[in-house]
Short mmCIF file of C-alpha atoms and ligand atoms in Angstrom, two decimals:
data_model
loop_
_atom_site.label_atom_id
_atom_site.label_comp_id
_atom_site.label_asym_id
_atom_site.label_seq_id
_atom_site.Cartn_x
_atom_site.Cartn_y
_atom_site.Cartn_z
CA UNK A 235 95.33 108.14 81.22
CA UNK A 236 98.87 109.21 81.98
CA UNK A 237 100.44 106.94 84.32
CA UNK A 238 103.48 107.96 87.20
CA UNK A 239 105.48 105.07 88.93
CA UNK A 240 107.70 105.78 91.42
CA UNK A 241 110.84 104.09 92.42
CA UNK A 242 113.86 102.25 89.94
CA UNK A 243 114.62 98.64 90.45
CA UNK A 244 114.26 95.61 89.42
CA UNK A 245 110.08 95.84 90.88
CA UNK A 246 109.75 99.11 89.26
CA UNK A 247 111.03 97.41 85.63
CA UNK A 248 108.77 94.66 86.29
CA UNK A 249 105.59 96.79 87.43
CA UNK A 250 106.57 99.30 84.05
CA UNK A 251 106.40 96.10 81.77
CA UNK A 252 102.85 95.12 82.88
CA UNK A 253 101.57 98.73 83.07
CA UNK A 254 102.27 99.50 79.57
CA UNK A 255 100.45 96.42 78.50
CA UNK A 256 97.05 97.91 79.55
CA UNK A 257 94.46 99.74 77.43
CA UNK A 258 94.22 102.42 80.26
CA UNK A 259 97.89 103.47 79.87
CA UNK A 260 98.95 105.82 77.69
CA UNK A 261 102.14 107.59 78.77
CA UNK A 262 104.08 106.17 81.11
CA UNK A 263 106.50 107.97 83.38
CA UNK A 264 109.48 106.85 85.90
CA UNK A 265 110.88 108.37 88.64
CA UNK A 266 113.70 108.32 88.62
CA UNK A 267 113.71 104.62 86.30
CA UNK A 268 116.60 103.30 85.36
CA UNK A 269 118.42 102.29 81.99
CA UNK A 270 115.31 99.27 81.26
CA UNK A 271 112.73 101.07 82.31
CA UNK A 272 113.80 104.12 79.57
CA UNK A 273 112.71 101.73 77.02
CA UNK A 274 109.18 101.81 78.16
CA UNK A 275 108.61 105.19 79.87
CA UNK A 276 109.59 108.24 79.96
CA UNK A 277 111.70 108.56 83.20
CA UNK A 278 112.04 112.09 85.25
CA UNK A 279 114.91 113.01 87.56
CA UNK A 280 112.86 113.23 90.81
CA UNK A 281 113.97 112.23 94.04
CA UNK A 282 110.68 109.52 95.53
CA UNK A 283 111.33 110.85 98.96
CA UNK A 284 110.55 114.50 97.81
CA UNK A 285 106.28 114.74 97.74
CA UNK A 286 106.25 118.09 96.76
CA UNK A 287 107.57 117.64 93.53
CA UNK A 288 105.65 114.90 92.53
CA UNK A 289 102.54 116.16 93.62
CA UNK A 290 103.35 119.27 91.27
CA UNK A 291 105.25 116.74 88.76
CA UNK A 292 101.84 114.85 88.49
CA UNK A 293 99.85 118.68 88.43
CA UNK A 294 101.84 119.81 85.76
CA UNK A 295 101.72 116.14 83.09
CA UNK A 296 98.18 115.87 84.56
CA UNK A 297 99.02 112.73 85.81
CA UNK A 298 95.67 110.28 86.27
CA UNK A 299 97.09 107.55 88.49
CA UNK A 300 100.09 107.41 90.37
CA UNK A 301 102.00 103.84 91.33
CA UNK A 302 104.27 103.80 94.06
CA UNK A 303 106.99 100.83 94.28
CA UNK A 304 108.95 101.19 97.30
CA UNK A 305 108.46 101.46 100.71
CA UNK A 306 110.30 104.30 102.00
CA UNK A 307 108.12 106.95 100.16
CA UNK A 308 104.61 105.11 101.14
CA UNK A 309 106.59 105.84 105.04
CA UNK A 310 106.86 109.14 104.24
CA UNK A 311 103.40 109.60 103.06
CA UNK A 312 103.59 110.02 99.64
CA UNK A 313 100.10 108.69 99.25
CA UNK A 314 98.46 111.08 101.68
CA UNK A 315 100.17 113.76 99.88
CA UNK A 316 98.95 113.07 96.43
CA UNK A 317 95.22 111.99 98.14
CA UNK A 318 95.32 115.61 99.36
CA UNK A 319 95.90 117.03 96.03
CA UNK A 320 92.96 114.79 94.25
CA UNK A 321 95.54 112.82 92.48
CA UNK A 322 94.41 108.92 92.67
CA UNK A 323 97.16 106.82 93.92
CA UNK A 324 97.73 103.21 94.67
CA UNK A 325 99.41 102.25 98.02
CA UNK A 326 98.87 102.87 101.31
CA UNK A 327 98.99 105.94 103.82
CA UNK A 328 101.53 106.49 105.92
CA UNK A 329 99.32 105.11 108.93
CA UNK A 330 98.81 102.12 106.92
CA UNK A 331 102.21 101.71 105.92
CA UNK A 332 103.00 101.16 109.32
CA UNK A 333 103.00 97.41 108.54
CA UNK A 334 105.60 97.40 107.05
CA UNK A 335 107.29 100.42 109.01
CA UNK A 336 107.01 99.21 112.28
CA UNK A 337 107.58 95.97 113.31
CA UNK A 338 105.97 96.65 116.65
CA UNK A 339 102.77 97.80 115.56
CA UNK A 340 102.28 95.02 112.97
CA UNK A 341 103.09 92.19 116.63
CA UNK A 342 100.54 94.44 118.30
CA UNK A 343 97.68 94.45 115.74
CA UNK A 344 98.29 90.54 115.40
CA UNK A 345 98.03 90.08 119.36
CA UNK A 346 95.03 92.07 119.48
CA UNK A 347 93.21 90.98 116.29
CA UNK A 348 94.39 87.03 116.97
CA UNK A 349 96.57 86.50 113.83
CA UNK A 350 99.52 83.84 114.38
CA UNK A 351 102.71 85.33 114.96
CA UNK A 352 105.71 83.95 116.70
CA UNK A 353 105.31 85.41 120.33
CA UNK A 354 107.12 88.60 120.99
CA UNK A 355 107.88 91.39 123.37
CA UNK A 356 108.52 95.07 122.48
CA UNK A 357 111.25 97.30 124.09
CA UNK A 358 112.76 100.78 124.16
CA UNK A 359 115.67 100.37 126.13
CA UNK A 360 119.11 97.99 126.44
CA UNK A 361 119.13 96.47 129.50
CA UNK A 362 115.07 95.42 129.78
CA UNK A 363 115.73 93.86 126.19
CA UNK A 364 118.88 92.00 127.62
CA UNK A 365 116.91 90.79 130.44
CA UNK A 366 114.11 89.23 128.89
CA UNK A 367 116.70 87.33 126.48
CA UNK A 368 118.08 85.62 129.10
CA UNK A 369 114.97 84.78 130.57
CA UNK A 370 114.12 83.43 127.36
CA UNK A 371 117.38 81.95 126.48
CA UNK A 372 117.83 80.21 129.70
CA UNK A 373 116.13 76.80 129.06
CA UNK A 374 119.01 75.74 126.28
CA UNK A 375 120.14 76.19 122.93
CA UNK A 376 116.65 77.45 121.28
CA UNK A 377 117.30 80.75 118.75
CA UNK A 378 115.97 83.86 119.46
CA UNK A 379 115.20 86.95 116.86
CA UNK A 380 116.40 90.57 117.89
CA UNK A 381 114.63 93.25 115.22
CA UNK A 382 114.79 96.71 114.92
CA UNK A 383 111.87 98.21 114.63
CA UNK A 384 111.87 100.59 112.18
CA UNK A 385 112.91 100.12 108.20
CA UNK A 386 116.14 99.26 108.21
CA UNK A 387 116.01 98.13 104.10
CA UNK A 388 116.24 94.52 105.44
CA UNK A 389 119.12 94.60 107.49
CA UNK A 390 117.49 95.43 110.82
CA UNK A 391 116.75 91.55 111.34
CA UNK A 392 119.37 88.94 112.95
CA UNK A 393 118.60 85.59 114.18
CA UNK A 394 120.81 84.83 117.07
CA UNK A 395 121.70 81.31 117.62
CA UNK A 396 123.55 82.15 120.97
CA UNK A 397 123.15 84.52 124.16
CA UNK A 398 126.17 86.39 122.98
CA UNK A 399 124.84 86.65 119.45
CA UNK A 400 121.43 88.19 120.85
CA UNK A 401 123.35 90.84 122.95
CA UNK A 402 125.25 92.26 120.47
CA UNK A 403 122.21 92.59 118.28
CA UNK A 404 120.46 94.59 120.94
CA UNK A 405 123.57 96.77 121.50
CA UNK A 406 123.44 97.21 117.73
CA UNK A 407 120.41 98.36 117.40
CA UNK A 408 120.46 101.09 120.75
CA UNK A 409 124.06 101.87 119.58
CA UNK A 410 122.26 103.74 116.20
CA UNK A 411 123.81 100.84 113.77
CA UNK A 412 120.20 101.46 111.82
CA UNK A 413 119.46 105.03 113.00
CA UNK A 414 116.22 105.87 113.86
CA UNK A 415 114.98 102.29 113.25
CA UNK A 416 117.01 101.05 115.85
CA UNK A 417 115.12 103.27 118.84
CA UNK A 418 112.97 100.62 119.70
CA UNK A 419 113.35 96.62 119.55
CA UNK A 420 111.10 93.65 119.07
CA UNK A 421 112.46 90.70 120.59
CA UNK A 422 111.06 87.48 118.98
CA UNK A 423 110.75 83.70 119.70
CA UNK A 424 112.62 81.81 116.52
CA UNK A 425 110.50 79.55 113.95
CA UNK A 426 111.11 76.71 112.43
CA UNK A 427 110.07 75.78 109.09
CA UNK A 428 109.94 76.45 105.22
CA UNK A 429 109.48 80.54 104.06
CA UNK A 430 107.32 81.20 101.53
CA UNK A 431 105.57 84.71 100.65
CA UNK A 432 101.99 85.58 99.78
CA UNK A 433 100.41 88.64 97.94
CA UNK A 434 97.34 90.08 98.01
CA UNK A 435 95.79 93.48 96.69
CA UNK A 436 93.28 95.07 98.78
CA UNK A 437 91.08 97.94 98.66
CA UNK A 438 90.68 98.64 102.75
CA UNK A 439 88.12 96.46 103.28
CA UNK A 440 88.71 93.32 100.29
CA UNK A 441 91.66 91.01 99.40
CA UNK A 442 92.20 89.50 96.46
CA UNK A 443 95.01 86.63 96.34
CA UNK A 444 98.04 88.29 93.75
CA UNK A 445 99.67 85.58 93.78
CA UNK A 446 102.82 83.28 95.84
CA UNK A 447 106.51 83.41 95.41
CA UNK A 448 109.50 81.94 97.56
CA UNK A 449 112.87 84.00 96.95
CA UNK A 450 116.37 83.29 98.41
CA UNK A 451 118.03 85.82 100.36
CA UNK A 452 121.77 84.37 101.40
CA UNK A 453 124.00 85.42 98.77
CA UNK A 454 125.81 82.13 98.35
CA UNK A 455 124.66 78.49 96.84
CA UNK A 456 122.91 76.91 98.95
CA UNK A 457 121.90 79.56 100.85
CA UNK A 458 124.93 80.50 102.58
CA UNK A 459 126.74 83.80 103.21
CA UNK A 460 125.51 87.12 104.09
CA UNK A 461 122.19 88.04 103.55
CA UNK A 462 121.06 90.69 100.38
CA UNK A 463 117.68 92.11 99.23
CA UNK A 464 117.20 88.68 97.48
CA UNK A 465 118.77 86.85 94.88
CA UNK A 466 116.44 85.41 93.12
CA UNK A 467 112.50 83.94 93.13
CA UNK A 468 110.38 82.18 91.83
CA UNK A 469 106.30 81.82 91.45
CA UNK A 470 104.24 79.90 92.30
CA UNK A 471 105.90 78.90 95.96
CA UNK A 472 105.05 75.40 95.75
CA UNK A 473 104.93 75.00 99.57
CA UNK A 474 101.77 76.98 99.46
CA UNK A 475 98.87 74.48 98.83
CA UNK A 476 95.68 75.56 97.71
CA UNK A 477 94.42 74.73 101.44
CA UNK A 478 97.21 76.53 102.96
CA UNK A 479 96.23 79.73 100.99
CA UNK A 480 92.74 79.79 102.01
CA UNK A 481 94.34 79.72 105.86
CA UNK A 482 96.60 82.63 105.33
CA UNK A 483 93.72 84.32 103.81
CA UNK A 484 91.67 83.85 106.20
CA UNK A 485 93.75 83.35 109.36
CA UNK A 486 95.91 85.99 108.59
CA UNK A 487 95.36 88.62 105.62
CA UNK A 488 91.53 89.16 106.26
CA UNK A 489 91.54 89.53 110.26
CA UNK A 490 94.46 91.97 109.01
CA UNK A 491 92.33 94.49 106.78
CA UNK A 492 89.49 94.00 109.64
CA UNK A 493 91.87 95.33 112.33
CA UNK A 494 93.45 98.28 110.14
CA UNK A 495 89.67 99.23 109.22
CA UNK A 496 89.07 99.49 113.34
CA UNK A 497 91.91 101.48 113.60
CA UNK A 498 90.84 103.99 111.27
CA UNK A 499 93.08 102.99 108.70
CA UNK A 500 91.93 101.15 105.89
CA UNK A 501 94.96 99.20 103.92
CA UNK A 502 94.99 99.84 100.22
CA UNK A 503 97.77 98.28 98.13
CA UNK A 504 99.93 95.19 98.54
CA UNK A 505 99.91 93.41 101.27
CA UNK A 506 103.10 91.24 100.65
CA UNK A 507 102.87 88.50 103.85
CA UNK A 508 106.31 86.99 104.70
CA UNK A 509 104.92 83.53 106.18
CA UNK A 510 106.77 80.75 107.86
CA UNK A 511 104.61 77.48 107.01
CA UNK A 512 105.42 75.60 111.00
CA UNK A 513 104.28 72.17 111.69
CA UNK A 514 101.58 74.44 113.96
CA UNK A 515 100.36 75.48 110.57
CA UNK A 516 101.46 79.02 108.70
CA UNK A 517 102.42 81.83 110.92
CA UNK A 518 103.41 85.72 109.97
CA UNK A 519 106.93 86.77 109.87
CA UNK A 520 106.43 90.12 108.65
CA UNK A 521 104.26 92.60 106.51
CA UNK A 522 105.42 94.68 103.63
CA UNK A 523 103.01 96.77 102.67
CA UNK A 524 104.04 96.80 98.35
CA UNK A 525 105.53 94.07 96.28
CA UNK A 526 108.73 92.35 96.88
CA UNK A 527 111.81 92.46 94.93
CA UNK A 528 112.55 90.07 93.36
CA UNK A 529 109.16 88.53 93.64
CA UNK A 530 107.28 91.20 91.39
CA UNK A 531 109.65 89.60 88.54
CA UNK A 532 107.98 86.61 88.68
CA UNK A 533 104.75 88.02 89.64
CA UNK A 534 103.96 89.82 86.76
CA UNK A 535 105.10 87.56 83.47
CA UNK A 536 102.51 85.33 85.46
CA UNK A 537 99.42 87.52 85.79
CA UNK A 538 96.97 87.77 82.87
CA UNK A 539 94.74 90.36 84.38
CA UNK A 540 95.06 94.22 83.53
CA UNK A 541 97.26 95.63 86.05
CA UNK A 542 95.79 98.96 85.71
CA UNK A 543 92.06 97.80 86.43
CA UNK A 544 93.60 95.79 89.68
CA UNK A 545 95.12 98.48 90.92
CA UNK A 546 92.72 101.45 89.81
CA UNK A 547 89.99 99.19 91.95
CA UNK A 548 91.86 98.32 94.38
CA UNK A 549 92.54 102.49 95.09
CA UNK A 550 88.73 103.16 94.81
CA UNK A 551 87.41 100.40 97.15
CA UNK A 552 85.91 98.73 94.44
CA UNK A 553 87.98 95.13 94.62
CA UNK A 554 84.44 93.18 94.71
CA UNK A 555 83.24 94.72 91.63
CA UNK A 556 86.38 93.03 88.96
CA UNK A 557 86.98 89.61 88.18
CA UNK A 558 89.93 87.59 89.84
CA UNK A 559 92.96 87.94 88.88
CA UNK A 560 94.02 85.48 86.36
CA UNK A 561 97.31 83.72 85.73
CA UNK A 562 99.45 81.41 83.93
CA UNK A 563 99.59 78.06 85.17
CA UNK A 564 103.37 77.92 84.27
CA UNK A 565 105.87 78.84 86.87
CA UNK A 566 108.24 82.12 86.39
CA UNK A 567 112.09 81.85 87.75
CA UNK A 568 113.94 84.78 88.65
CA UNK A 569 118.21 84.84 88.71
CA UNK A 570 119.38 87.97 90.22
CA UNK A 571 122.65 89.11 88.51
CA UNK A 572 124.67 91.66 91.26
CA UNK A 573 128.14 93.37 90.87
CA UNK A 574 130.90 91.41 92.54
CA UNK A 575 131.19 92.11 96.11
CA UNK A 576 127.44 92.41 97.00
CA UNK A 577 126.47 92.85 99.32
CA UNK A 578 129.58 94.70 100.59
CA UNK A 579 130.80 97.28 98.24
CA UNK A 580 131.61 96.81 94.67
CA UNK A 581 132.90 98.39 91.66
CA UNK A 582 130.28 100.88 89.87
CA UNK A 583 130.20 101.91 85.84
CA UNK A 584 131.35 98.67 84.49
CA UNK A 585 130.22 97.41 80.67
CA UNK A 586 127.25 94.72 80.47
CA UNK A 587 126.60 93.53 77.23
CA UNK A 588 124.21 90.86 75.84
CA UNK A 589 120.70 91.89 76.80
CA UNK A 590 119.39 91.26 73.52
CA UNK A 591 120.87 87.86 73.11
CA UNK A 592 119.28 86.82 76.35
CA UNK A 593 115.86 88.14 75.51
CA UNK A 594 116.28 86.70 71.92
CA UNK A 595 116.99 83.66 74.27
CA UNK A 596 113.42 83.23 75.23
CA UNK A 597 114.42 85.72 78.95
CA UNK A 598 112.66 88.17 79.95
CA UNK A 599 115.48 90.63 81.93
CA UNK A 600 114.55 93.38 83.91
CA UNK A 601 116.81 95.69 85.06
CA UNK A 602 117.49 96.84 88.70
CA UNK A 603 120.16 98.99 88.77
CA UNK A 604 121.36 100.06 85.18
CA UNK A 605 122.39 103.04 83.63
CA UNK A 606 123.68 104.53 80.77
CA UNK A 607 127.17 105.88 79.82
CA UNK A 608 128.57 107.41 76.56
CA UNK A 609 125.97 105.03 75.17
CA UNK A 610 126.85 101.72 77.03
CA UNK A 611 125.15 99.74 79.47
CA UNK A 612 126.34 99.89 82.56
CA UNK A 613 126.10 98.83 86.28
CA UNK A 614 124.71 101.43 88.72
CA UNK A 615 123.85 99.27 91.97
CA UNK A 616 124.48 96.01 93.88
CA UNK A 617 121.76 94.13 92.23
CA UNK A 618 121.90 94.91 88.19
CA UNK A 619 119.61 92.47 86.16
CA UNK A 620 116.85 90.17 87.19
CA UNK A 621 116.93 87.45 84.17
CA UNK A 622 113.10 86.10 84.14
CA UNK A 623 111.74 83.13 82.10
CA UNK A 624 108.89 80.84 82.26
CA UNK A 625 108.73 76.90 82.31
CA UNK A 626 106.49 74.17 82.86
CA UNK A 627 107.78 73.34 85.76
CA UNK A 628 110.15 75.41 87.77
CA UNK A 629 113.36 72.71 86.53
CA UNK A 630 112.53 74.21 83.15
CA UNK A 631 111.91 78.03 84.02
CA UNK A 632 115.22 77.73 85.98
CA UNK A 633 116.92 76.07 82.95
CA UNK A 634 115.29 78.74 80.84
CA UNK A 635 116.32 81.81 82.99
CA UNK A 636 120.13 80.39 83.29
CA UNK A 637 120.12 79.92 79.40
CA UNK A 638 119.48 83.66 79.29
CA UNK A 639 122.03 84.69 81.79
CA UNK A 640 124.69 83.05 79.91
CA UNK A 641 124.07 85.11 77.12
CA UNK A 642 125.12 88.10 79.00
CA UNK A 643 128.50 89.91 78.94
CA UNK A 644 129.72 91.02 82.55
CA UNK A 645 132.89 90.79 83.38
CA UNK A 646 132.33 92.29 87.38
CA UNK A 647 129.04 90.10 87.81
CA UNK A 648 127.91 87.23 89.27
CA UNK A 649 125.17 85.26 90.68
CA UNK A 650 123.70 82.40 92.14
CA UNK A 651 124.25 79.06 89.89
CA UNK A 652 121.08 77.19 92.10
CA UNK A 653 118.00 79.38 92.21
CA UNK A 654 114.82 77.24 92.56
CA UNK A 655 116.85 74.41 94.15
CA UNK A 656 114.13 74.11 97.16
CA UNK A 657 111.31 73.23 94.53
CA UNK A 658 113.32 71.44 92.21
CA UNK A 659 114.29 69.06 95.05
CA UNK A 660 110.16 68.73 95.37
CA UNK A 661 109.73 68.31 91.40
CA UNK A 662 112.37 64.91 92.19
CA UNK A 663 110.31 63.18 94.62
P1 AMP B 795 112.08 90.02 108.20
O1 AMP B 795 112.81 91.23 107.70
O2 AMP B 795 111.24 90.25 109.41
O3 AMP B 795 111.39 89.25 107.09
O4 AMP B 795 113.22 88.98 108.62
C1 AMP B 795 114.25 88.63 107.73
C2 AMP B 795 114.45 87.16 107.79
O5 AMP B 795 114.77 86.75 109.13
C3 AMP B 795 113.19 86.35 107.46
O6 AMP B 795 113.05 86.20 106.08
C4 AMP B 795 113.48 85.05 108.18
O7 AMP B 795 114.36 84.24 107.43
C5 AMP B 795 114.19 85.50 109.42
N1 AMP B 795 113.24 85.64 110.54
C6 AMP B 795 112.59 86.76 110.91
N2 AMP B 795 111.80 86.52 111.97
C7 AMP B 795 111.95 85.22 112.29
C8 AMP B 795 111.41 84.35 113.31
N3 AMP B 795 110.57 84.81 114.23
N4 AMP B 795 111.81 83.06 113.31
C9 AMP B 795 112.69 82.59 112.38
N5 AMP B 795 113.24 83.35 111.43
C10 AMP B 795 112.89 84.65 111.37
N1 LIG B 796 112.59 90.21 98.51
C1 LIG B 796 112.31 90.77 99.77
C2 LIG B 796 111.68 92.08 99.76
O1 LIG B 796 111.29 92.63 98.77
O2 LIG B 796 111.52 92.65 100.85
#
C-alpha cells in the first residue's frame, strides 16, 4: 500500500528510512519532508496542521496508511479526522493526545490511576500558584518545577533553583510568554536522579516495549547552556536494567493504557515515557504521546522488526497477535549537527557538503532541517543533520558517529564534541 508520513525532521527522516524497508510499502509520501527524506519519498507541500487537505491528499493518492510524526497535528486531531474519513492511521486522537498536550491531565490520570509521579498541584491563576511555592519553598533550598501546561515545543518547562527563579516562571507563563499553553500551570516537586526515556507501541489496550534511549538536551559539553530539542541520543539507555523495564511497564505504562481505556479513550501510538530513575525507584516526568527526536535516530537503525506490521497492528488493536519487536544488540549513537547560534537565532541557506563521505564513512545521517537550493544542500532549521552509527558498545558507536561528522563540510555548524559521555563513563568502571 501507499504510505503518507507527516511531519519533516530529523524523526520523520528516520521513521521514512525504516518505512521504506518494509514489504507493505510501496510509495512513500512526505509532508512536507525535507531535502533527506526526497531521496526516499515523494514529499508534498502540505501544511501538517491543515486536516482537510490531507484527508483529501490521502483521498485523492488513495493513501492506505497514514503515519503521523509530530505532536502538534495528533493535538489538533489529525487522527480523528482521517478515522472519520476511513483512512487507517497510526497515532492517537486528540483526547488521547492529551498526554502529551496537557501536562495537567497526564498528573491527574497518574494520581487517580496510582502511577509514580513527582507530587504536584495544578493552577489557573498567579497569585494561588505563588502561594503554594512559598509554602513549598519555605523549608530551605529544595528546587521546585513551574510548567506550563499546554505544548509549549519544550520550552514551557523551568526548574527553579530559587524562590525568585519560581516567580518569574509563573509570571511567565500567565504573562502569555507560551500563549495558550501558558493559561494554566502545574507546579511540581523537583527529582533527583539519572533521565532516561522509554518507548512503547500500543494498540489501546496492549504495550509492547519499542525500545530505551537517553538524549542530552543542554546545548553545551557537559551539559551546560541553554536547553534545545536535544542534541544528541543514544540507544539502549544503559541506566534502564532489564528489571527496571519490567517496573516502568508495569508500574507505569500499563496502569497508563488501563486508565485512558476508563476514560473512554484508548491510546494508540507511541507512548514515549520521560522517566527519572530516583533512589525511590523510576518515576514519570512526562508523556509524549509519538517518538522523540532525536531518539527515533537511534531507535530505528536498532529495530529489526517491520515497522509497517508494528504500526499497522498497533492501529487495529491487534498488538497481541505479532511477534516482539526485535533488535540489534549493538548500541546506536546519535550527534546532532545545528546551525551556529541554536538555540537562539542563526543564519539560514548556508552550503553543507560531505554527506556522502560520511555515509561512505560507515554513518548513517538523517536530516532534520535541510533543503535544497540551485542544487546545493543547504541549512533550513536550528537542528540540520542527525549523524547516526552503530557500535559495540556505545565508546565505539560514538567514535563511529564523530568519524562521520568530520566528514562533513559546514562552515555555520556545530555540535556537541561529548555525546554518550554519561554511558561511556559506565563502559570505564
Ligand atoms: P519535560 O518537558 O516535562 O520533560 O521537562 C523538561 C526537562 O525538565 C526534563 O527533561 C527534566 O530534565 C526537567 N524536569 C521536568 N520535571 C522535573 C521534575 N519534576 N524534577 C526534576 N526535573 C524535572
Ligand atoms: N528529544 C525530546 C523530544 O523529542 O521531546
Amino acid at each position: 500500500m501507499d504510505i503518507l508520513l507527516i511531519g519533516s525532521g530529523g524523526r520523520e527522516h528516520a521513521l521514512a528510512w525504516k518505512l521504506t524497508q518494509s514489504l507493505d510499502c510501496d510509495e512513500l509520501y512526505c509532508a512536507p519532508g525535507n531535502a533527506g527524506i526526497a531521496e526516499l519519498a515523494t514529499c508534498v507541500a502540505i501544511d501538517p496542521m491543515d486536516n482537510g487537505a490531507i484527508v483529501a491528499f490521502c483521498r485523492e493518492r488513495n493513501i492506505g496508511f497514514v503515519v503521523v510524526g509530530p505532536e502538534q497535528p495528533l493535538v489538533n486531531g489529525l487522527v480523528d479526522a482521517l478515522e472519520a474519513a476511513d483512512i487507517s492511521a497510526f497515532g492517537p486522537t486528540a483526547a488521547a493526545a492529551q498526554l502529551e498536550g496537557s501536562k495537567g491531565f497526564t498528573k491527574d490520570l497518574c494520581a487517580e490511576f496510582d502511577i509514580p509521579t513527582a507530587a504536584y498541584q495544578r493552577f489557573n491563576n498567579a497569585p494561588k500558584a505563588k502561594m503554594y511555592v512559598r509554602q513549598q519553598m519555605s523549608g530551605g533550598d529544595t528546587p521546585i518545577v513551574i510548567k506550563a501546561d499546554g505544548l509549549a515545543a519544550g520550552k514551557g518547562v523551568a526548574v527553579a533553583m530559587t524562590l525568585e527563579e519560581a516567580l518569574d516562571a509563573i509570571d511567565a507563563c500567565f504573562e502569555g510568554s507560551f500563549g495558550e499553553a501558558g493559561a494554566e500551570v502545574v507546579v511540581e516537586e523537583f527529582l533527583q536522579g539519572e533521565e532516561a526515556s522509554l518507548f512503547a507501541i500500543c494498540d489501546g489496550q496492549t504495550a509492547m516495549l519499542l525500545g530505551t534511549a537517553q538524549d542530552h538536551k543542554r546545548v553545551g559539553d557537559r551539559d551546560t547552556g541553554p536547553n534545545t530539542g536535544g542534541m544528541g541520543a543514544y540507544s539502549p539507555a544503559p541506566v534502564l536494567s532489564q528489571e527496571l523495564i519490567d517496573e516502568v511497564m508495569t508500574d507505569i505504562i500499563v496502569p497508563t493504557l488501563a486508565g485512558m481505556h476508563a476514560r473512554g479513550m484508548p491510546f494508540r501510538g507511541i507512548l514515549y515515557a520521560g522517566l527519572m530513575i530516583t533512589e525511590d525507584g523510576p518515576k514519570l516526568i512526562e508523556y509524549n504521546t509519538r517518538f522523540g527526536d532525536p531518539e527515533c535516530q537511534v531507535l530505528m537503525p536498532r529495530l529489526k522488526s517491520d515497522l509497517v506490521e508494528l504500526m499497522l497492528a498497533a492501529s487495529q488493536g491487534s498488538l497481541l497477535e505479532v511477534p516482539e519487536a526485535e533488535w540489534d544488540d549493538r548500541a546506536a549513537l546519535t550527534v546532532v549537527l545545528a546551525s551556529k547560534g541554536y538555540p537562539g537565532s542563526y543564519d539560514k541557506n548556508t552550503v553543507i557538503e560531505g554527506i556522502a563521505d560520511a555515509e561512505k564513512a560507515g554513518a548513517l545521517v538523517f536530516h532534520a532541517g535541510t533543503g535544497r537550493r540551485d542544487g546545493a544542500l543547504v541549512a533550513t532549521g536550528g537542528r540540520v543533520l542527525n549523524v547516526t552509527a552503530l557500535g559495540n558498545s556505545v565508546t565505539q558507536a560514538q567514535k563511529a558517529a564523530y568519524d562521520g561528522v568530520s566528514q562533513i563540510r559546514w562552515d555555520n555548524g556545530f555540535c556537541r564534541s561529548d555525546i554518550g559521555w554519561r554511558a561511556i563513563e559506565r563502559e570505564k568502571e
